[in-house]
Short mmCIF file of C-alpha atoms and ligand atoms in Angstrom, two decimals:
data_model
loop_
_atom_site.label_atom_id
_atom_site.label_comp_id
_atom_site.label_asym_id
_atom_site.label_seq_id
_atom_site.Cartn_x
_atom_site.Cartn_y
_atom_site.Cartn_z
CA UNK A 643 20.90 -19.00 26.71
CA UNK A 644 20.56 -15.22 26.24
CA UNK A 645 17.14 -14.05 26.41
CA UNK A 646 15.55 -11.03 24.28
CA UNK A 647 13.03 -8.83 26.60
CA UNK A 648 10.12 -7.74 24.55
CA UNK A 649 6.88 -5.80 24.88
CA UNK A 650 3.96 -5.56 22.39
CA UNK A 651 1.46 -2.68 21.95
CA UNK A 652 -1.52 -4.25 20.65
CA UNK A 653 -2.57 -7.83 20.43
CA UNK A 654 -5.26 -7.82 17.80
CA UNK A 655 -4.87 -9.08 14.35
CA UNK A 656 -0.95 -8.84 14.00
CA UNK A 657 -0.20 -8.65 17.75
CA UNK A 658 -1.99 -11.88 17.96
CA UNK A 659 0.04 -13.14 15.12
CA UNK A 660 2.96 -12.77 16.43
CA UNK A 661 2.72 -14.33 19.66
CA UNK A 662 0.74 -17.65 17.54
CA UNK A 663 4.05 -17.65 15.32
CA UNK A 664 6.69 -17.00 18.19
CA UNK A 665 4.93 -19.63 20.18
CA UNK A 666 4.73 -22.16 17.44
CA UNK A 667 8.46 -21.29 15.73
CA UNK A 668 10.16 -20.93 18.93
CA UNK A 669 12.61 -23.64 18.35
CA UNK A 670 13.50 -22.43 14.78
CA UNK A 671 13.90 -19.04 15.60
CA UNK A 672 15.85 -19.38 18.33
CA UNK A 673 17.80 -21.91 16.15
CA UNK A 674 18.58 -18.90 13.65
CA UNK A 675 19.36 -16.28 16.42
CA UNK A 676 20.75 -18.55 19.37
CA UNK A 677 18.70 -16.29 22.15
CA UNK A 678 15.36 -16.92 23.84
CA UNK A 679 12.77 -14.04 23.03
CA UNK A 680 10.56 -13.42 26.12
CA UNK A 681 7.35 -11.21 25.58
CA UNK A 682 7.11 -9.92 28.98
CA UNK A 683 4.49 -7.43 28.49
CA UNK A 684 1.30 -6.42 25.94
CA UNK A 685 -0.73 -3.13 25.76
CA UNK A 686 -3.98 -3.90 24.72
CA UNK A 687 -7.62 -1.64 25.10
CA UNK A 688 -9.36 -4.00 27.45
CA UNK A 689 -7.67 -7.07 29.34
CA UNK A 690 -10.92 -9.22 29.31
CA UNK A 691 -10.71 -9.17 25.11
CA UNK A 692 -10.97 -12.74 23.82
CA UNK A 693 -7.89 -13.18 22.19
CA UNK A 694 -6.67 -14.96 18.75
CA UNK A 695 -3.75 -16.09 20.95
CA UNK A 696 -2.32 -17.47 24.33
CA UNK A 697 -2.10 -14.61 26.55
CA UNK A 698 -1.41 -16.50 30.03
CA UNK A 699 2.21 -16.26 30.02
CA UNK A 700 2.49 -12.72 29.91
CA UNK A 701 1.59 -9.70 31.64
CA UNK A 702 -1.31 -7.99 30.28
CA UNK A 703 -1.97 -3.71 30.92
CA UNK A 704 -4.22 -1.19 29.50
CA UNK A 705 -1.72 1.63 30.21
CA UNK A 706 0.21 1.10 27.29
CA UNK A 707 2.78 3.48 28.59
CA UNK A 708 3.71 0.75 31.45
CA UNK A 709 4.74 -1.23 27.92
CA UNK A 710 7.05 1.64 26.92
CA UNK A 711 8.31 2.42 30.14
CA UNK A 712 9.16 -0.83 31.86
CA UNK A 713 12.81 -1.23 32.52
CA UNK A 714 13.61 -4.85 31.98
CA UNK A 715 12.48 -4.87 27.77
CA UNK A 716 14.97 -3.91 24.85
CA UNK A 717 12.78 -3.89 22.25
CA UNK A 718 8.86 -2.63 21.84
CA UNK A 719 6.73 -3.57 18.81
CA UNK A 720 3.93 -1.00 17.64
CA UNK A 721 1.05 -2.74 16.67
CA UNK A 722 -1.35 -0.65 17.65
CA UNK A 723 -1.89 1.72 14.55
CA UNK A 724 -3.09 5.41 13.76
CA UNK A 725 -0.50 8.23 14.42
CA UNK A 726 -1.59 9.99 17.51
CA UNK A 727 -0.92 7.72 20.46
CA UNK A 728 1.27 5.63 18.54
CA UNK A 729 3.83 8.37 17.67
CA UNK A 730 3.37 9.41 21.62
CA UNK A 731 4.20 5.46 23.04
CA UNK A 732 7.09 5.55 20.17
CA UNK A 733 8.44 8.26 21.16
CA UNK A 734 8.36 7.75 24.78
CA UNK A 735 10.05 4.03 24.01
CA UNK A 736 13.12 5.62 21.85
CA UNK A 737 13.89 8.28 24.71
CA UNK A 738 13.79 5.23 27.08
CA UNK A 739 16.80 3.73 24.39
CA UNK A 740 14.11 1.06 23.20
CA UNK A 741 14.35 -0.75 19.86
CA UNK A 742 11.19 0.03 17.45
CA UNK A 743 9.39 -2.49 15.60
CA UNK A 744 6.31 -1.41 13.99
CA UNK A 745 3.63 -2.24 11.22
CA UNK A 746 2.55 1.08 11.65
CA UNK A 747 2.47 2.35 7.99
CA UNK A 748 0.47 5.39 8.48
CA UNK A 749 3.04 6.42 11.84
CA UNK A 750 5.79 6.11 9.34
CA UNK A 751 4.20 8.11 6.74
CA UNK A 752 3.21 11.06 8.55
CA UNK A 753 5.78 11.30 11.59
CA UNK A 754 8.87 8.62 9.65
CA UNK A 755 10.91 11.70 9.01
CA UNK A 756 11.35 12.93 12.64
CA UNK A 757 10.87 9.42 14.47
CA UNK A 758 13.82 8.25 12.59
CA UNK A 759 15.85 11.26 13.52
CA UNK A 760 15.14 10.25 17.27
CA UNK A 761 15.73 6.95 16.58
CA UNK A 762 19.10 7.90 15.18
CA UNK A 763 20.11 10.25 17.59
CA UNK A 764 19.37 7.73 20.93
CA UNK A 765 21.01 4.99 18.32
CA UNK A 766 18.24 2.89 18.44
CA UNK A 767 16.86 0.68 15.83
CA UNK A 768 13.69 1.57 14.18
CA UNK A 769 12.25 -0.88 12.14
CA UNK A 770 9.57 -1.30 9.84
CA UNK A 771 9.04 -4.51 7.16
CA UNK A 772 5.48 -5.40 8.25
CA UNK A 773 4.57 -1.68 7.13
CA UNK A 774 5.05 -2.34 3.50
CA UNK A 775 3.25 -5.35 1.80
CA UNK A 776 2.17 -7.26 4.90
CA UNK A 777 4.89 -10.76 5.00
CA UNK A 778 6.50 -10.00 1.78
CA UNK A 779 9.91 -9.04 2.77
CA UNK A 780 10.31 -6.00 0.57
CA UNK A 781 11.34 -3.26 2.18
CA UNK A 782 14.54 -5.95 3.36
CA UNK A 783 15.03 -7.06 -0.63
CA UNK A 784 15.06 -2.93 -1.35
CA UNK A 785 17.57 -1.91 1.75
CA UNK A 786 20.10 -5.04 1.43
CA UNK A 787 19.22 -7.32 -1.32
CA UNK A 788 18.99 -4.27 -3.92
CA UNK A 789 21.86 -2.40 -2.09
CA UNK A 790 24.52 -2.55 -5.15
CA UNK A 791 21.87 -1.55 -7.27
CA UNK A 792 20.36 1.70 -9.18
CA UNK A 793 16.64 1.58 -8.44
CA UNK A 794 14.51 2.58 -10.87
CA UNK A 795 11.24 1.99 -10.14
CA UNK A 796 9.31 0.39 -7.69
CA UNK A 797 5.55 -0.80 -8.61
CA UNK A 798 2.88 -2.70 -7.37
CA UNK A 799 -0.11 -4.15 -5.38
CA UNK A 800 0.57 -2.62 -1.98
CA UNK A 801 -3.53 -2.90 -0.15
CA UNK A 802 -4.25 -6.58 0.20
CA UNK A 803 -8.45 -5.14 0.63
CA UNK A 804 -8.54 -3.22 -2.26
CA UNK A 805 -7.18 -6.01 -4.23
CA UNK A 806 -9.08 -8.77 -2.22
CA UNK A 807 -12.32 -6.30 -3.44
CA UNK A 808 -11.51 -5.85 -7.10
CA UNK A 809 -10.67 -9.45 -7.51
CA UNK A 810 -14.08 -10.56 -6.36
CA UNK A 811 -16.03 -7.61 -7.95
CA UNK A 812 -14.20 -9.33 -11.71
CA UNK A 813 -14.52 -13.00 -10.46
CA UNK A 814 -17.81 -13.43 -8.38
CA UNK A 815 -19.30 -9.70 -9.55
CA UNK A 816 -19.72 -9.50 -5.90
CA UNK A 817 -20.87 -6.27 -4.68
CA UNK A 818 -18.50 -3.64 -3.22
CA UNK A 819 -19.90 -2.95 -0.05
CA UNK A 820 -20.32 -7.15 0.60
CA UNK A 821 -16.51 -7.24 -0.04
CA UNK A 822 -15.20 -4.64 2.42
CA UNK A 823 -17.40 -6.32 5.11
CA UNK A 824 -15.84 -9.58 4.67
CA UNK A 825 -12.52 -8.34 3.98
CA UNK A 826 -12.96 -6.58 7.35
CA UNK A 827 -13.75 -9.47 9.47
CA UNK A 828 -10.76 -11.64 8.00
CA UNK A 829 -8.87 -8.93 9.65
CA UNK A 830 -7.22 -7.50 6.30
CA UNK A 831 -8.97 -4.30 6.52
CA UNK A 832 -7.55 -0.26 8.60
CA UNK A 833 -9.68 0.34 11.98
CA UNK A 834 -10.76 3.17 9.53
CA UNK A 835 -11.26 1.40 6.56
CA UNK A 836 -11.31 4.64 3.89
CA UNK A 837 -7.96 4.62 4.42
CA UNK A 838 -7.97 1.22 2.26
CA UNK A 839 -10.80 1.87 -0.76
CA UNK A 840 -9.62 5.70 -1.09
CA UNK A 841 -5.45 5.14 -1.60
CA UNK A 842 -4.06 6.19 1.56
CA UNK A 843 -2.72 3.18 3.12
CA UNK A 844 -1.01 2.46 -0.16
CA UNK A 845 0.30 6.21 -0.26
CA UNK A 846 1.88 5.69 3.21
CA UNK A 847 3.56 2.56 1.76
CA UNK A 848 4.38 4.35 -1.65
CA UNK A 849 5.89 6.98 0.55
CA UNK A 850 8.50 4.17 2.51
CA UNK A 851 9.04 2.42 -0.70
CA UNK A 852 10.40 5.15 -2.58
CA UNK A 853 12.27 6.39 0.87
CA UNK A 854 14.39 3.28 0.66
CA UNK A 855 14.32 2.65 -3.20
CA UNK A 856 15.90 6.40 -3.51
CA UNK A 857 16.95 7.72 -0.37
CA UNK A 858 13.85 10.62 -0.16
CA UNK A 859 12.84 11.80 2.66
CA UNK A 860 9.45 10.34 3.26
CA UNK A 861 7.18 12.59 1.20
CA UNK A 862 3.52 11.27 2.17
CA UNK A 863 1.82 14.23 1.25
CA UNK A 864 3.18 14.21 -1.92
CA UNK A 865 1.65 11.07 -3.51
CA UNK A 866 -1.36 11.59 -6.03
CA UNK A 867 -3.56 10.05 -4.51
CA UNK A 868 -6.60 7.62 -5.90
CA UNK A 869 -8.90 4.96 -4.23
CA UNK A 870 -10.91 2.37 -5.96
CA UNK A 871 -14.28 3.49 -4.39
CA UNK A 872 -15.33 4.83 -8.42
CA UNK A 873 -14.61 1.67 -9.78
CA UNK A 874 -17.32 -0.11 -10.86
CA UNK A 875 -18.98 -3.13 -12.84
CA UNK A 876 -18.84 -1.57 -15.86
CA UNK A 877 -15.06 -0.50 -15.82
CA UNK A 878 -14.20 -4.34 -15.18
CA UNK A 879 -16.54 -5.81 -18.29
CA UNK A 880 -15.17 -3.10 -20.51
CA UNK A 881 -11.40 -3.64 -19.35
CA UNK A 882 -11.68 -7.36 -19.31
CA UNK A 883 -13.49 -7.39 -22.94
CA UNK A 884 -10.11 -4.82 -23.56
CA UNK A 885 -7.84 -7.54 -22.51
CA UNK A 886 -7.24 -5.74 -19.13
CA UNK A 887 -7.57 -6.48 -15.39
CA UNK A 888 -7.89 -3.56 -13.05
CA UNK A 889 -5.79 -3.62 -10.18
CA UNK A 890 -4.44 -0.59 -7.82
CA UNK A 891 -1.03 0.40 -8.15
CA UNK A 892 1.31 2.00 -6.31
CA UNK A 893 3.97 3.32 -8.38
CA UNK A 894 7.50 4.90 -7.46
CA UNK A 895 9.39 6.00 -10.44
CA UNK A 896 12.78 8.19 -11.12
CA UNK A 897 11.95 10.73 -13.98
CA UNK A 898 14.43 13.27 -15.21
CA UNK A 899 13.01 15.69 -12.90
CA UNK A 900 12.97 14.08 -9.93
CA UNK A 901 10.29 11.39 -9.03
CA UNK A 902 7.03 10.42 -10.07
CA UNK A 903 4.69 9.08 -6.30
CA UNK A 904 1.49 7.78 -7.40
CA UNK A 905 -1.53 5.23 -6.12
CA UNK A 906 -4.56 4.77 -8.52
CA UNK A 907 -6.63 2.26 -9.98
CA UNK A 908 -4.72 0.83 -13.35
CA UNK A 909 -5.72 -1.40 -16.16
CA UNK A 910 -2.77 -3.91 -16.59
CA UNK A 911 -2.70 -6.13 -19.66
CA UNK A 912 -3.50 -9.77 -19.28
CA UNK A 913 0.01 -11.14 -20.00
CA UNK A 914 1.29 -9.43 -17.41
CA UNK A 915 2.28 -11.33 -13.99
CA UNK A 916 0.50 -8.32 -11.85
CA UNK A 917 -2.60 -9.15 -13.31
CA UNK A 918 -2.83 -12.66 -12.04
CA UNK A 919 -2.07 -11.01 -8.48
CA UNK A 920 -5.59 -12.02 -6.66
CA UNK A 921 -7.61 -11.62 -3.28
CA UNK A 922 -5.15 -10.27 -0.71
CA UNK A 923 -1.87 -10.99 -2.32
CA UNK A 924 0.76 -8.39 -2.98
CA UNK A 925 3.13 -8.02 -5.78
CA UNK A 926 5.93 -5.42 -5.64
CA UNK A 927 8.11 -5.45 -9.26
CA UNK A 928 11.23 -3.83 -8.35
CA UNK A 929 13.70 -2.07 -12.00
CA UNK A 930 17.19 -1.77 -11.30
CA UNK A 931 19.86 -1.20 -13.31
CA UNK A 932 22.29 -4.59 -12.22
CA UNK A 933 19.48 -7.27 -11.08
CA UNK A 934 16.91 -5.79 -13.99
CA UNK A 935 13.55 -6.43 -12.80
CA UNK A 936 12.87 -8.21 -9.79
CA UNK A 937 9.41 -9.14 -8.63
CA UNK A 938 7.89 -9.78 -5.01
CA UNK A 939 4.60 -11.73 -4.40
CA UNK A 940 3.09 -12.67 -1.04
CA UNK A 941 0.56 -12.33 1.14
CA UNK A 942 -0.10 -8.72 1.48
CA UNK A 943 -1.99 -8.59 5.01
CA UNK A 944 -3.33 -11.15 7.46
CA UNK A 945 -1.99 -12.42 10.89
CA UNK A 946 0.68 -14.68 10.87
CA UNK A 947 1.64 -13.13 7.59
CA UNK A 948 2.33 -10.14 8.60
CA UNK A 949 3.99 -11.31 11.81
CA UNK A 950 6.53 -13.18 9.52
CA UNK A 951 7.58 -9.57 9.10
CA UNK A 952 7.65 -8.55 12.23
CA UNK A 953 9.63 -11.56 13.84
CA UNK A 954 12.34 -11.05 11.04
CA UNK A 955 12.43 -7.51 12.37
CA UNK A 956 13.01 -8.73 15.82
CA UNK A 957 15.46 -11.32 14.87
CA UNK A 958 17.62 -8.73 12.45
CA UNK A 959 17.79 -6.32 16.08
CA UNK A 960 19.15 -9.84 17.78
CA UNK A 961 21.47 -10.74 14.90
CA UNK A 962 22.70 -7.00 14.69
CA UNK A 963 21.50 -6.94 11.34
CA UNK A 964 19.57 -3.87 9.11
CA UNK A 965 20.77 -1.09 10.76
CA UNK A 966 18.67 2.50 10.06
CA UNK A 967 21.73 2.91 7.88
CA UNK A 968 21.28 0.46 5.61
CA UNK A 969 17.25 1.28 4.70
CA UNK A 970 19.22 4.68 3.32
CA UNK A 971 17.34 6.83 6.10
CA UNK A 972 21.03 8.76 7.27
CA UNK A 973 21.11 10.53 3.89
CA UNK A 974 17.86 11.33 3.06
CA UNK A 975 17.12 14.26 0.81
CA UNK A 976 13.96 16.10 -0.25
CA UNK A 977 13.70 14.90 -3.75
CA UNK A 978 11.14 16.44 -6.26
CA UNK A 979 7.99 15.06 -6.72
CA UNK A 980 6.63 15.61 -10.65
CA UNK A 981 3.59 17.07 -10.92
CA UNK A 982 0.80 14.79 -11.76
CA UNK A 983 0.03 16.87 -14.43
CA UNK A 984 2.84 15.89 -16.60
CA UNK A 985 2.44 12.34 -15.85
CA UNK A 986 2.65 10.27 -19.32
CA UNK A 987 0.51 7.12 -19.56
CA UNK A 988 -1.88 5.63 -21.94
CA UNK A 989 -5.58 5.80 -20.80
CA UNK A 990 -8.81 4.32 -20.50
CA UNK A 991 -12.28 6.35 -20.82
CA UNK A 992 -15.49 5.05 -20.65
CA UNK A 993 -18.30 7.24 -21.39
CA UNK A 994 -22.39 7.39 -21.01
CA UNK A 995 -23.69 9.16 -24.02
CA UNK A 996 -27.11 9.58 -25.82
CA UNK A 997 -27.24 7.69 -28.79
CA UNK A 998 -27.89 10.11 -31.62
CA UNK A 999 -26.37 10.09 -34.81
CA UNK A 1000 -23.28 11.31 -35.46
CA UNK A 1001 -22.16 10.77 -31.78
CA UNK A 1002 -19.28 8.34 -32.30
CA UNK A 1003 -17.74 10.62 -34.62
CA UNK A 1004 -17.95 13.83 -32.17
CA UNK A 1005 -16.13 11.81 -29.51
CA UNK A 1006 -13.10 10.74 -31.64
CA UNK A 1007 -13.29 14.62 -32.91
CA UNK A 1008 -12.20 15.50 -29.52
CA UNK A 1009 -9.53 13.21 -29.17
CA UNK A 1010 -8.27 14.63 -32.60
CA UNK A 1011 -8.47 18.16 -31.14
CA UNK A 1012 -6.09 17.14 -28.79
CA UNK A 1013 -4.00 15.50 -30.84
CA UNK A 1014 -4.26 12.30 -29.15
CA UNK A 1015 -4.95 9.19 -30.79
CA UNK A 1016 -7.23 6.28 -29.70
CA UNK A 1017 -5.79 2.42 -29.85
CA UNK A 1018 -8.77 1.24 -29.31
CA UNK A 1019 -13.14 1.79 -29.03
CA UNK A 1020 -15.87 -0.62 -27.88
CA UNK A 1021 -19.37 0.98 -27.86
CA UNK A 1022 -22.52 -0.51 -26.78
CA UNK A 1023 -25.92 0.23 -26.49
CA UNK A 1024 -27.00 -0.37 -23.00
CA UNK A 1025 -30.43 1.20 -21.52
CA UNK A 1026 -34.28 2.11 -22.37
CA UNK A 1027 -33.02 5.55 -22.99
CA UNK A 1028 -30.88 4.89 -25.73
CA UNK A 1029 -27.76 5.67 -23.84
CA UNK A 1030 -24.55 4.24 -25.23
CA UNK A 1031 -21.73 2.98 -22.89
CA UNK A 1032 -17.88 3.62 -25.09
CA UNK A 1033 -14.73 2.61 -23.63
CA UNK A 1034 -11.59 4.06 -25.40
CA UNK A 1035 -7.87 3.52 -24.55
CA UNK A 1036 -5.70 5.59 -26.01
CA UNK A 1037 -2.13 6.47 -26.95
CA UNK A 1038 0.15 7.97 -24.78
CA UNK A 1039 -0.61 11.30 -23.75
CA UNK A 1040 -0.21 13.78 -20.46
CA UNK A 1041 -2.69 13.86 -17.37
CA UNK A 1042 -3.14 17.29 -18.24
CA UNK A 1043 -4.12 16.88 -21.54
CA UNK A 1044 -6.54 13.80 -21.42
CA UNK A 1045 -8.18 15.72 -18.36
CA UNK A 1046 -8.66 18.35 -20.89
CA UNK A 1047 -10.69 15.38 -23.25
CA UNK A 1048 -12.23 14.04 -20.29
CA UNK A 1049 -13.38 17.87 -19.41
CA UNK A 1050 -14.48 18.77 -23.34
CA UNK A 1051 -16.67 15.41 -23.22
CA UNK A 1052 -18.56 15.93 -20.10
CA UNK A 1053 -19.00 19.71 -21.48
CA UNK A 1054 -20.88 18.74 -24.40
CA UNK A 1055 -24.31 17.89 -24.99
CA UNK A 1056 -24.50 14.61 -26.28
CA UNK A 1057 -22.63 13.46 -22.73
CA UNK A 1058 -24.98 11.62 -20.14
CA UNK A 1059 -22.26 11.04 -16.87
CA UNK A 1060 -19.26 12.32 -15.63
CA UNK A 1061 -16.12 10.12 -17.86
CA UNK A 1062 -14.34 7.59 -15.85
CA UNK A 1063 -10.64 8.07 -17.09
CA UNK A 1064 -7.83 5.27 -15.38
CA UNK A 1065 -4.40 4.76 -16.13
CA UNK A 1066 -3.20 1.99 -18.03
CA UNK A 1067 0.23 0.84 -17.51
CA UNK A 1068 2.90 -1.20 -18.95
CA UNK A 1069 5.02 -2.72 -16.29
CA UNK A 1070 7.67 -4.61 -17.92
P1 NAP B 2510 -6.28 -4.45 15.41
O1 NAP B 2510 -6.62 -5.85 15.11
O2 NAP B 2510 -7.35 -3.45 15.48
O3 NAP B 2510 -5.47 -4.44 16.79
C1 NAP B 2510 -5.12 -3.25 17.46
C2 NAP B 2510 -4.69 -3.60 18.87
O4 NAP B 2510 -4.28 -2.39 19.51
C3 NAP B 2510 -5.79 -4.22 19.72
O5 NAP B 2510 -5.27 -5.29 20.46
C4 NAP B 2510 -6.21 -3.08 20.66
O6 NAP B 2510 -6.61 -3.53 21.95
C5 NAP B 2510 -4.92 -2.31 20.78
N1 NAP B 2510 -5.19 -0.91 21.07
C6 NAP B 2510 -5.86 -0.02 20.29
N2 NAP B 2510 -5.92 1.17 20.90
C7 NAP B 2510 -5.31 1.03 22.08
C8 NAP B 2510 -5.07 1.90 23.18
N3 NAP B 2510 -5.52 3.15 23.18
N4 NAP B 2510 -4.37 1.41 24.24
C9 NAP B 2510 -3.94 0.14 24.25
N5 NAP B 2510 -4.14 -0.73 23.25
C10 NAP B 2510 -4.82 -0.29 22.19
O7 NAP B 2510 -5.19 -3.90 14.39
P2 NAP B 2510 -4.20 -4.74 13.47
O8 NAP B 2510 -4.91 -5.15 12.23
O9 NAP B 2510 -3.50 -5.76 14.27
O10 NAP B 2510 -3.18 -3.58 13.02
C11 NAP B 2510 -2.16 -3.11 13.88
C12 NAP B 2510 -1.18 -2.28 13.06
O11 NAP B 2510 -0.59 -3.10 12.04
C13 NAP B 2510 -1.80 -1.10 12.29
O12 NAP B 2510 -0.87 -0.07 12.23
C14 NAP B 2510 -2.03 -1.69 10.89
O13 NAP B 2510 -2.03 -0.69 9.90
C15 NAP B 2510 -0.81 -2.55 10.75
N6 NAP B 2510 -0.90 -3.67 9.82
C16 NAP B 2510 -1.99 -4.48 9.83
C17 NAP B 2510 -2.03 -5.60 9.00
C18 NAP B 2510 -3.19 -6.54 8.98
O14 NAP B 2510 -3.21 -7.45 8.15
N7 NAP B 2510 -4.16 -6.38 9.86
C19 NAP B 2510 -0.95 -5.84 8.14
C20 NAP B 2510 0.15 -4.98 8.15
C21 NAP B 2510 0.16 -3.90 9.00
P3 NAP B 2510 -7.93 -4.42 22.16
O15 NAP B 2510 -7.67 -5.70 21.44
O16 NAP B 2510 -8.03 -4.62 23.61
O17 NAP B 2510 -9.07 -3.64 21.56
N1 HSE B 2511 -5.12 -2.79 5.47
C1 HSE B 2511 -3.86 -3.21 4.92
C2 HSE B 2511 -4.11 -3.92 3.62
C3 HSE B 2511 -3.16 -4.12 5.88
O1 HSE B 2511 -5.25 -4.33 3.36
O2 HSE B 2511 -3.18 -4.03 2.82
C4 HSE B 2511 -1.75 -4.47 5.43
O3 HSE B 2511 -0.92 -3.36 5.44
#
């Protein structure tokens, strides 16, 4: 039998994985490829580690450039994470006519551009599934299952710990901070886990979403940008009494003038499928013009989850399948990103105010000044000091002009907090 050479950067959570799931579905995979894949050789921090995995049948280093650099592998897989060493062991392993496989969503979204050029130019495959939505195999579905189609947007749960924290914040009213911990210790969570509550791992997977769904360049910088750190008890009882769950969206969308790149907390209507999307599943909803809408649910991050993506990697480099080609990165073009500004969406605000008479009808004033209208208005009297909690959705309207509400309401007297203003979308 032909035997596949590999070595692995990293052996924690997904590292580990993948050796647990190559170990377990050797016979199966090799059924489906018809070669042996040896992992000769693993990178880790410090050899001693307690592993999730059986390490004794390969060669352990902590000089992960003796991974990159050792003559007898074909392919390396990244799995270490951040953008700094990473991008220096990737680069080193492309040069040395290595195959890439990485999970390394934040490598792709700041350095994608240039590593792919490399990869291109020593014709090398440069791989990336696990980076997007943990197992589900979207970023495969988008490059060859989608390839006859249009896309027109792409839209979803893309951070399997922020939506692992907002579904136990509306189930268990759990406390935020409780959450993160746990969702840290299953493993779900960055090394830096900001990078999960304030948007930025889902920008880095907005950014290769909408790089294969349209053929941009990878434009990480250009994604408005919005964690769920603000979100809070109150936002979920007034959505939920609103018919409304609120989940973080990533959302990739072709607009007239170019395309829209944005991850922030959203209410999404109870009927909808993304709202039943709980703990640390994913759900990508794909609009195209021939399949229509297409929608992708599975586990979003965890370790033999996300090394389903990886190992499909690995056996599309085996099969000769899913060349750089067809993920649409040989033609990629700067595309314009719209200005959030002009963003269109109905909204939610919910406002602190002092209860005084005449209030009620000052707040709708200000919607009227605008020229917005409001679909709908809960108010409640809450606290000792006769503050009254209101939570309005309203029609659709710009960013720029229900910032300008949000601004007029915290400007005037009768206002107690600063607003909380979130998106509401309609996904179908
Ligand atoms: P992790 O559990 O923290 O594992 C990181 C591994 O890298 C560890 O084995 C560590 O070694 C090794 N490492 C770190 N710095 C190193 C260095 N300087 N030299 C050599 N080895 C080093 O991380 P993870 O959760 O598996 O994530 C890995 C990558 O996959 C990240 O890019 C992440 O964003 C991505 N990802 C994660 C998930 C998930 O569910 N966790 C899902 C999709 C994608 P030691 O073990 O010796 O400390
Ligand atoms: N921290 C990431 C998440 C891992 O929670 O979604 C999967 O990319």
């Amino acid at each position: 039998n032909t035997i596949m050479k590999v070595g692995i950067l990293g052996l924690g959570t997904v590292g580990g994985g993948v050796i647990n799931v190559l170990q377990k579905n050797s016979a199966s995979i090799e059924r489906r490829t018809g070669v042996q894949i040896e992992l000769v050789i693993a990178g880790v921090r410090d050899v001693t580690k307690k592993r999730i995995c059986d390490t004794s049948n390969i060669k352990l280093t902590e000089d992960p450039f003796e991974v990159v650099n050792h003559p007898d592998i074909d392919v390396v897989l990244e799995l270490i994470g951040g953008f700094g060493l990473a991008k220096e062991l990737v680069e080193a392993a492309i040069n040395n006519g290595k195959h890439i496989i990485t999970a390394n969503k934040a490598l792709i979204g700041n350095h994608g551009n240039e590593l792919m050029k490399l990869a291109n130019k020593k014709q090398v495959r440069f791989l990336f599934e696990a980076s997007v939505a943990g197992g589900i195999p979207i970023i495969k579905a988008l490059g060859q299952g989608l390839s006859a189609n249009n896309i027109e947007s792409v839209a979803g749960i893309i951070n399997g710990t922020g939506n692992f924290i907002l579904t136990d914040m509306k189930e268990k009213g759990r406390d935020f901070d409780d959450v993160l911990k746990e969702a840290q210790a299953l493993g779900y969570a960055e090394e830096d886990p900001t990078f999960d509550i304030e948007g930025i791992d889902a920008a880095h997977k907005l950014s290769i979403l909408a790089a294969i769904a349209f053929g941009t360049e990878i434009q990480f910088s250009k994604v408005y940008t919005q964690g769920i750190s603000k979100i809070t008890t109150e936002d979920i009882l007034h959505a939920t009494e609103l018919g409304y769950t609120i989940k973080h969206l990533g959302i990739a969308k072709r607009v007239e003038d170019g395309i829209e790149l944005r991850v922030h907390p959203t209410l999404v209507s109870n009927s909808q499928l993304i709202a039943q999307v709980d703990g640390v599943m994913n759900a990508v909803m794909v609009k195209s013009d021939a399949l229509g809408t297409s929608l992708y649910y599975g586990a979003g991050a965890g370790d033999e989850a996300t090394a389903s993506a990886v190992i499909a990697d690995l056996n599309d480099i085996i099969n000769n399948q899913t060349s750089n080609h067809i993920l649409g990165w040989k033609s990629q073009e700067k595309i314009n990103v719209v200005d959030n500004d002009a963003i269109v969406s109905e909204f939610f605000l919910r406002l602190l105010v002092s209860d005084i008479k005449g209030v009620l009808s000052k707040v709708t004033g200000i919607f009227n000044d605008h020229n917005v209208s409001i679909e709908a208005l809960i108010q409640k009297q809450v606290d000792e000091n006769k503050n009254a909690h209101i939570a309005i959705t309203t029609d659709r309207v710009s960013t720029k002009t229900v910032m300008n509400i949000k601004k007029a309401i915290e400007a005037s007297d009768f206002n107690q907090a600063e607003v909380q203003l979130i998106h509401i979308e309609l996904l179908d």
